[in-house]
Coordinates of C-alpha atoms and ligand atoms in Angstrom, one line a residue:
P1 CA 26.0 46.1 48.1
E2 CA 24.0 47.0 51.3
A3 CA 26.4 45.3 54.1
S4 CA 29.8 45.3 52.3
S5 CA 31.2 48.2 54.0
T6 CA 29.8 48.0 57.7
T7 CA 32.1 47.1 60.7
T8 CA 31.6 43.6 62.9
W9 CA 29.6 45.9 65.2
E10 CA 27.7 47.9 63.0
P11 CA 24.1 46.4 63.0
I12 CA 23.0 45.0 59.6
T13 CA 19.7 43.9 57.9
L14 CA 19.1 40.5 57.0
P15 CA 20.4 40.1 53.4
T16 CA 17.7 38.5 51.3
A17 CA 18.4 39.4 48.0
R18 CA 19.5 36.6 45.7
R19 CA 22.1 37.8 42.9
G20 CA 23.7 36.6 39.8
G21 CA 22.7 33.6 37.6
C22 CA 22.3 30.9 40.0
P23 CA 18.7 30.9 41.7
F24 CA 19.6 28.1 43.9
D25 CA 22.6 30.0 46.1
P26 CA 21.6 32.3 49.1
P27 CA 22.3 36.0 49.1
P28 CA 26.1 35.9 48.5
E29 CA 26.6 38.6 51.5
L30 CA 25.8 35.8 53.9
A31 CA 28.9 33.9 53.0
R32 CA 30.9 37.2 53.6
L33 CA 29.1 38.0 57.0
R34 CA 29.9 34.1 58.0
E35 CA 33.4 34.7 57.1
E36 CA 33.8 37.9 58.8
R37 CA 32.0 37.1 62.0
P38 CA 29.4 34.3 62.4
L39 CA 27.6 35.9 65.1
R40 CA 26.7 39.7 64.7
R41 CA 24.4 42.1 65.3
L42 CA 21.1 42.4 63.3
S43 CA 18.7 45.0 63.3
F44 CA 15.1 43.9 63.2
P45 CA 12.0 46.1 61.2
D46 CA 10.5 46.6 64.9
G47 CA 13.7 48.4 66.1
H48 CA 14.8 46.1 68.2
L49 CA 18.7 44.8 68.2
G50 CA 19.2 41.3 68.0
W51 CA 21.8 38.7 66.4
L52 CA 22.3 37.0 63.3
V53 CA 24.1 33.4 63.1
T54 CA 25.7 32.3 60.3
S55 CA 27.8 29.2 60.8
H56 CA 26.9 25.6 61.1
A57 CA 28.2 25.2 64.6
L58 CA 26.7 28.1 66.0
A59 CA 23.4 27.4 64.5
R60 CA 23.4 24.1 65.8
T61 CA 24.3 25.3 69.4
V62 CA 21.7 27.9 69.5
M63 CA 18.9 25.4 68.2
A64 CA 19.9 23.0 70.9
D65 CA 20.1 25.5 74.1
P66 CA 17.1 25.5 76.2
R67 CA 18.1 29.2 76.9
F68 CA 16.8 30.0 73.6
S69 CA 13.4 30.1 73.4
A70 CA 11.1 29.5 70.4
R71 CA 8.0 31.0 72.3
M72 CA 5.9 33.5 69.8
E73 CA 5.3 36.2 72.2
L74 CA 9.3 36.7 72.7
R75 CA 10.2 36.3 68.9
H76 CA 10.5 39.0 66.2
T77 CA 11.1 38.7 62.5
P78 CA 14.1 40.1 60.8
I79 CA 12.1 40.4 57.5
H80 CA 9.3 43.2 57.2
R81 CA 6.4 41.0 56.9
P82 CA 2.9 42.6 58.1
V83 CA 1.4 39.1 59.1
A84 CA 4.4 38.0 61.4
E85 CA 4.9 41.7 63.0
R86 CA 1.0 40.9 64.0
L87 CA 1.5 37.6 64.9
T88 CA 4.7 38.0 67.1
S89 CA 4.5 39.5 70.5
R90 CA 1.4 37.4 71.2
P91 CA 1.4 34.0 72.5
A92 CA 1.3 31.2 70.1
P93 CA -2.3 29.6 69.4
P94 CA -3.7 26.8 71.3
G95 CA -1.7 23.7 70.0
F96 CA 0.4 25.6 67.9
F97 CA 3.8 24.1 69.8
I98 CA 6.4 25.2 66.9
A99 CA 6.1 28.3 68.9
M100 CA 6.4 27.0 72.4
D101 CA 9.1 25.7 74.8
P102 CA 8.9 23.0 76.8
P103 CA 6.9 21.7 78.8
D104 CA 4.1 23.0 77.0
H105 CA 5.8 22.0 73.6
T106 CA 6.9 18.5 74.9
H107 CA 3.1 18.0 76.1
Y108 CA 2.0 18.6 72.5
R109 CA 4.8 17.1 70.4
R110 CA 4.7 13.9 72.6
L111 CA 0.9 13.5 71.9
L112 CA 1.9 13.6 67.9
T113 CA 5.1 11.6 68.1
G114 CA 2.5 8.7 69.1
Q115 CA 0.9 9.5 65.7
F116 CA 3.8 9.5 63.5
T117 CA 4.2 5.9 63.9
V118 CA 6.8 3.6 62.0
R119 CA 3.5 1.6 61.0
R120 CA 1.5 4.4 59.8
M121 CA 5.0 5.6 57.9
N122 CA 5.1 2.1 56.7
Q123 CA 1.5 1.9 55.5
L124 CA 1.7 5.4 53.8
H125 CA 5.1 4.7 51.6
P126 CA 3.2 2.2 49.0
W127 CA 0.4 4.4 49.0
I128 CA 2.4 7.3 48.2
E129 CA 4.5 5.5 45.6
R130 CA 1.1 5.1 44.0
V131 CA -0.1 8.5 44.1
V132 CA 3.1 9.4 42.3
E133 CA 2.7 6.9 39.6
E134 CA -0.6 8.1 39.0
H135 CA 0.5 11.6 38.9
L136 CA 3.2 10.8 36.4
D137 CA 0.6 8.7 34.3
A138 CA -1.5 11.6 34.2
M139 CA 1.2 13.8 32.9
E140 CA 2.0 11.6 30.3
Q141 CA -1.5 11.5 28.9
A142 CA -1.7 15.3 29.2
G143 CA 1.5 15.6 27.2
P144 CA 4.0 18.2 27.3
P145 CA 4.5 21.0 28.0
V146 CA 3.1 20.6 31.8
D147 CA 3.7 23.0 34.9
L148 CA 5.1 20.4 37.1
V149 CA 4.3 22.5 40.0
E150 CA 0.7 22.1 39.5
A151 CA 0.8 18.6 38.1
F152 CA 3.2 17.1 40.4
A153 CA 5.1 18.9 43.1
L154 CA 1.9 20.4 44.8
P155 CA -0.7 17.6 44.6
I156 CA 1.6 15.0 46.0
P157 CA 2.4 16.5 49.5
S158 CA -1.1 17.9 49.6
L159 CA -2.5 14.5 49.2
V160 CA -0.3 12.8 51.4
I161 CA -1.0 15.5 54.4
C162 CA -4.7 15.2 53.6
E163 CA -4.7 11.3 53.9
L164 CA -2.7 11.5 57.0
L165 CA -4.3 14.2 59.0
G166 CA -7.9 13.0 57.6
V167 CA -8.4 16.3 55.8
P168 CA -10.9 16.1 52.7
Y169 CA -8.8 16.5 49.4
A170 CA -12.0 18.1 48.0
D171 CA -11.3 20.8 50.0
R172 CA -7.6 21.7 48.9
D173 CA -8.5 24.6 46.9
D174 CA -9.5 26.6 50.3
F175 CA -6.9 25.2 52.3
Q176 CA -3.9 25.7 49.7
R177 CA -5.1 29.2 49.0
H178 CA -5.0 30.0 53.0
S179 CA -1.8 28.4 53.7
S180 CA -0.1 30.2 50.8
T181 CA -1.5 33.6 52.0
M182 CA 0.0 32.7 55.4
V183 CA 3.7 32.0 54.0
R184 CA 3.6 34.9 51.6
L185 CA 6.0 38.0 52.6
D186 CA 3.6 40.8 51.3
T187 CA 0.3 39.6 52.5
G188 CA -1.4 42.3 54.6
A189 CA -1.8 41.7 58.2
D190 CA -5.8 41.6 58.1
E191 CA -5.6 39.2 55.0
G192 CA -3.2 37.1 56.7
M193 CA -5.0 36.9 60.2
A194 CA -8.2 36.3 58.0
A195 CA -6.6 33.4 56.2
M196 CA -5.2 31.8 59.5
A197 CA -8.7 32.2 61.1
A198 CA -10.7 30.7 58.4
L199 CA -8.2 27.8 58.3
T200 CA -8.5 27.2 62.0
A201 CA -12.4 27.5 62.1
Y202 CA -12.3 24.9 59.3
L203 CA -10.0 22.4 61.0
R204 CA -11.8 23.1 64.2
E205 CA -15.0 21.9 62.7
L206 CA -13.4 18.9 61.4
A207 CA -11.9 18.0 64.8
V208 CA -15.1 18.1 66.4
R209 CA -16.6 15.7 63.5
K210 CA -13.4 13.2 64.2
R211 CA -14.2 13.4 67.8
A212 CA -17.9 12.3 67.3
E213 CA -16.9 9.8 64.5
P214 CA -13.6 8.8 64.4
T215 CA -11.8 7.4 61.4
D216 CA -8.2 6.1 60.9
D217 CA -6.2 8.9 60.7
M218 CA -4.1 11.3 62.6
L219 CA -6.6 13.9 63.8
S220 CA -9.2 11.2 64.7
G221 CA -6.1 9.9 66.8
L222 CA -5.4 13.3 68.5
A223 CA -9.2 13.7 68.9
A224 CA -9.1 10.5 71.1
H225 CA -7.0 12.3 73.9
Q226 CA -9.7 13.8 76.0
E227 CA -7.3 16.0 77.4
L228 CA -6.9 18.1 74.2
N229 CA -9.7 20.5 73.6
E230 CA -11.1 21.4 70.1
D231 CA -9.0 24.7 69.8
E232 CA -5.8 22.8 70.6
L233 CA -6.7 19.9 68.1
A234 CA -7.4 22.8 65.3
G235 CA -4.0 24.8 66.3
M236 CA -2.0 21.2 66.1
A237 CA -3.7 20.2 62.8
L238 CA -2.9 23.8 61.5
L239 CA 0.6 23.3 62.2
L240 CA 0.9 20.2 60.6
L241 CA -1.2 21.4 57.5
V242 CA 0.8 24.3 56.6
A243 CA 4.0 22.7 57.5
G244 CA 3.4 19.6 56.0
H245 CA 2.6 20.6 52.2
E246 CA 4.2 23.7 51.3
T247 CA 7.7 22.7 52.3
T248 CA 7.7 19.6 50.3
A249 CA 6.1 20.8 47.5
N250 CA 8.7 23.3 47.2
M251 CA 11.6 20.8 47.6
I252 CA 10.1 18.5 44.9
G253 CA 9.6 21.6 42.7
L254 CA 12.9 23.4 43.0
G255 CA 14.6 20.2 43.5
T256 CA 13.4 19.2 39.9
F257 CA 14.5 22.6 38.6
A258 CA 17.8 22.1 40.2
L259 CA 18.3 18.7 38.8
L260 CA 17.7 19.9 35.4
Q261 CA 20.3 22.5 35.8
H262 CA 22.6 19.7 36.6
P263 CA 22.1 17.1 33.9
A264 CA 25.0 14.5 34.8
Q265 CA 23.5 14.4 38.6
A266 CA 20.0 14.0 37.1
E267 CA 21.1 11.0 35.3
A268 CA 23.1 9.4 38.1
L269 CA 19.7 9.7 40.4
R270 CA 17.8 8.0 37.4
S271 CA 20.4 5.2 36.9
D272 CA 21.6 4.5 40.6
P273 CA 19.0 3.6 43.1
A274 CA 21.6 3.5 45.7
L275 CA 22.3 7.5 45.4
T276 CA 18.5 8.0 46.2
D277 CA 18.7 8.7 50.1
G278 CA 21.9 10.7 50.0
A279 CA 20.4 12.6 47.1
V280 CA 17.7 13.7 48.9
E281 CA 19.8 14.8 51.8
E282 CA 22.2 16.6 49.6
L283 CA 19.1 18.4 47.8
M284 CA 17.9 19.4 51.3
R285 CA 21.2 20.9 52.2
Y286 CA 21.7 22.7 49.3
L287 CA 18.2 24.1 48.5
T288 CA 17.1 24.7 51.9
V289 CA 13.8 26.0 51.5
I290 CA 13.3 27.5 55.2
H291 CA 15.5 29.9 53.3
N292 CA 15.5 32.9 55.8
G293 CA 15.9 30.8 58.7
T294 CA 14.3 30.5 62.0
G295 CA 14.4 32.8 65.2
R296 CA 14.9 32.1 69.0
A297 CA 15.1 34.9 71.9
A298 CA 17.3 34.6 74.9
L299 CA 15.6 33.7 78.3
E300 CA 18.6 35.1 80.3
D301 CA 21.9 36.5 79.3
V302 CA 24.1 34.0 77.4
E303 CA 27.6 34.0 76.4
L304 CA 28.1 32.9 73.0
D305 CA 31.2 33.1 71.0
G306 CA 32.8 35.7 72.8
E307 CA 29.5 37.9 72.8
L308 CA 27.1 38.4 75.4
I309 CA 23.6 37.9 74.0
R310 CA 21.3 40.0 76.6
E311 CA 18.1 38.5 77.9
G312 CA 15.1 39.1 75.3
E313 CA 17.5 39.8 72.5
N314 CA 16.4 37.8 69.4
V315 CA 18.9 35.4 67.7
W316 CA 18.3 34.6 64.0
V317 CA 19.6 31.6 62.5
S318 CA 20.0 31.5 58.8
L319 CA 19.7 28.1 57.8
S320 CA 20.9 28.4 54.2
A321 CA 24.0 30.2 55.5
A322 CA 24.5 27.4 57.9
N323 CA 24.1 24.6 55.1
R324 CA 26.8 26.4 53.3
D325 CA 29.5 26.7 55.7
P326 CA 32.6 25.6 54.1
A327 CA 33.7 24.5 57.8
R328 CA 31.1 21.8 57.6
F329 CA 30.5 21.0 53.8
S330 CA 33.5 21.2 51.4
D331 CA 32.8 23.0 48.3
P332 CA 29.4 24.1 49.9
D333 CA 28.1 25.7 46.8
E334 CA 28.4 22.7 44.6
L335 CA 25.5 20.3 44.6
D336 CA 27.2 16.7 44.7
L337 CA 24.3 14.2 45.3
G338 CA 27.1 11.3 46.3
R339 CA 28.4 13.5 49.2
A340 CA 27.6 12.7 52.9
A341 CA 25.1 15.6 53.4
S342 CA 23.5 14.3 56.5
G343 CA 24.2 16.8 59.6
H344 CA 22.5 19.6 57.4
L345 CA 19.8 21.7 58.9
G346 CA 17.2 21.6 56.6
F347 CA 14.8 20.3 59.0
G348 CA 16.4 22.6 61.9
H349 CA 18.0 20.9 64.7
G350 CA 16.9 20.2 68.6
V351 CA 13.7 19.9 70.2
H352 CA 11.6 21.8 67.5
Q353 CA 13.6 19.7 64.3
C354 CA 11.2 18.9 61.9
L355 CA 8.5 16.1 63.2
G356 CA 7.3 15.2 59.7
Q357 CA 11.0 14.6 58.4
Q358 CA 10.5 11.0 57.9
L359 CA 7.5 11.7 55.9
A360 CA 9.0 14.3 54.0
R361 CA 12.0 11.8 53.1
I362 CA 9.7 9.2 51.9
E363 CA 7.9 11.8 49.5
L364 CA 10.8 13.1 48.2
R365 CA 12.9 9.7 47.7
S366 CA 9.6 8.4 45.8
A367 CA 8.8 11.5 43.9
L368 CA 12.1 12.7 42.3
P369 CA 13.7 9.3 41.2
A370 CA 10.4 8.2 39.8
L371 CA 10.0 11.5 37.8
F372 CA 13.3 11.3 36.0
R373 CA 12.9 7.4 35.3
R374 CA 9.7 7.8 33.7
F375 CA 10.8 11.1 31.5
P376 CA 14.5 10.3 31.0
T377 CA 14.4 13.5 28.6
L378 CA 12.7 15.9 30.9
R379 CA 14.0 19.4 30.4
L380 CA 12.7 22.9 31.1
A381 CA 10.1 24.2 28.6
V382 CA 11.2 27.8 29.0
P383 CA 14.7 29.2 29.5
A384 CA 16.1 29.1 33.1
E385 CA 16.0 32.7 33.8
E386 CA 12.2 33.0 33.0
V387 CA 11.3 30.3 35.8
P388 CA 9.7 32.4 38.7
T389 CA 11.3 31.9 41.9
R390 CA 9.4 32.5 45.2
T391 CA 11.4 35.3 46.3
D392 CA 8.0 36.5 48.0
M393 CA 7.6 33.5 50.3
N394 CA 8.8 32.5 53.4
I395 CA 9.3 29.1 52.0
Y396 CA 11.6 29.5 48.9
G397 CA 10.7 27.4 45.5
V398 CA 9.5 27.9 42.2
H399 CA 5.9 29.4 41.4
R400 CA 5.7 27.2 38.2
L401 CA 8.2 24.9 36.6
P402 CA 7.1 24.5 32.8
V403 CA 8.8 21.1 31.6
A404 CA 8.6 19.0 28.2
W405 CA 10.1 15.6 27.4
Ligands
HEM1 C1 9.5 22.0 62.1 C2 11.4 22.1 57.7 C3 8.0 18.8 56.0 C4 5.9 19.1 60.3 C5 10.3 22.2 60.9 C6 11.6 22.9 60.9 C7 11.9 23.1 60.0 C8 11.4 22.3 59.0 C9 13.7 23.7 59.6 C10 12.2 23.7 62.4 C11 11.7 25.1 62.7 C12 12.2 25.7 63.9 O1 13.1 25.3 64.5 O2 11.8 27.0 64.1 C13 10.3 21.0 57.1 C14 11.2 20.8 55.5 C15 10.1 20.1 55.2 C16 9.3 19.5 56.0 C17 12.2 21.6 54.6 C18 9.9 19.6 53.5 C19 11.1 19.0 52.6 C20 7.3 18.6 57.0 C21 6.0 17.7 56.9 C22 5.4 17.7 58.5 C23 6.3 19.1 59.1 C24 5.9 16.8 55.9 C25 4.4 17.3 58.6 C26 3.8 16.1 58.2 C27 6.6 20.0 61.2 C28 6.3 20.4 62.5 C29 7.5 21.1 63.0 C30 8.2 21.3 62.0 C31 5.1 20.0 63.1 C32 7.4 21.7 64.4 C33 8.3 20.8 65.0 C34 8.5 21.0 66.9 O3 8.2 22.3 67.0 O4 8.4 20.3 67.7 N1 10.2 21.6 59.8 N2 9.7 20.5 57.3 N3 7.2 19.2 58.2 N4 8.1 20.3 60.9 FE1 8.7 20.6 59.1

């Protein structure tokens, strides 16, 4: 294995290869690195030498410390990825606040927090449950086998984010394709930039229309803020659209796969509604779909865990390693829906902690138990080894999940 013989000081590359029989476990080297030294040197494909964090405690510390920046022009990716390499080292697009620091980040995030209201979430909840039931009806009518990704896992979050933002669902083929191009690891730089430009142009035009003729949705609500120009509106909408559907879709698809491989737990989820909320947190922890993690750059020299991180150096936080840290979660490699999994870092931590997490929770809590209640005999329609996992994407999951009942 590439990293097993290195010393603490020798730079390594980010382990990304999942091995062995379990498609849910992160690369096994991560556990060994965490045990050895949870903060260590990491080399980036651009030649830059930074750091890798693998423990839960240090991951939280880095994500909560304002001396570590999320600015796109300072960030590098540890995975060779043409689009990301082209995108990093230049400023974030207008409104794309996940890649900004306070006060710019605060400015945009605050405008959106005003849109993610309890009222709007409460309104969406029964509607989401209805959408879930309608998709289950359609699956039942179609009869087995079906691809759960196409029939259930992707359309629900996609419909929800469209409804929330005010994006016509009829346009989904284009935006699903563009956003999937953006999260693929093997997309060429030009192809990736073209997908992003096309999606941005589409959302900019939509924002102009919402400003002229507002409807009852988030994009109209944002467009009412005259201080935001159309480019900023498009950037914010782009972030929501891309962050909102691929992540949740893969949690539903991969979550179902994990439950099918743990039948006793699936049965518990089906029969005990009191388990739902905790089960969703545990699935978030265990699966950590933002599997490679997230990065920050030191704005000044920072002492951390006995090391000196120099100004400008990148610190890569492995969210999957942090969520499998035995110092924080006992038997971390076990899926245990009954455990207290809160405090996991599947939604990140600090000022950039996921803005859509309440919505994502509503979707997961509605979709997963309803699926197993409707089809108590749900099973894989192919051998588990044949389920295509998304090792080629920045967001982990399954490309297809053929199921029968
Ligand atoms: C940020 C995960 C669903 C919108 C994040 C971050 C993570 C994450 C890890 C932090 C990234 C970082 O610190 O670099 C997830 C997962 C989801 C999910 C696993 C599904 C299960 C959603 C949904 C929406 C959304 C449904 C929108 C409706 C955002 C936004 C940010 C964000 C806007 C940036 C927040 C900021 O920079 O202040 N998400 N997310 N996410 N997420 Fe999510």
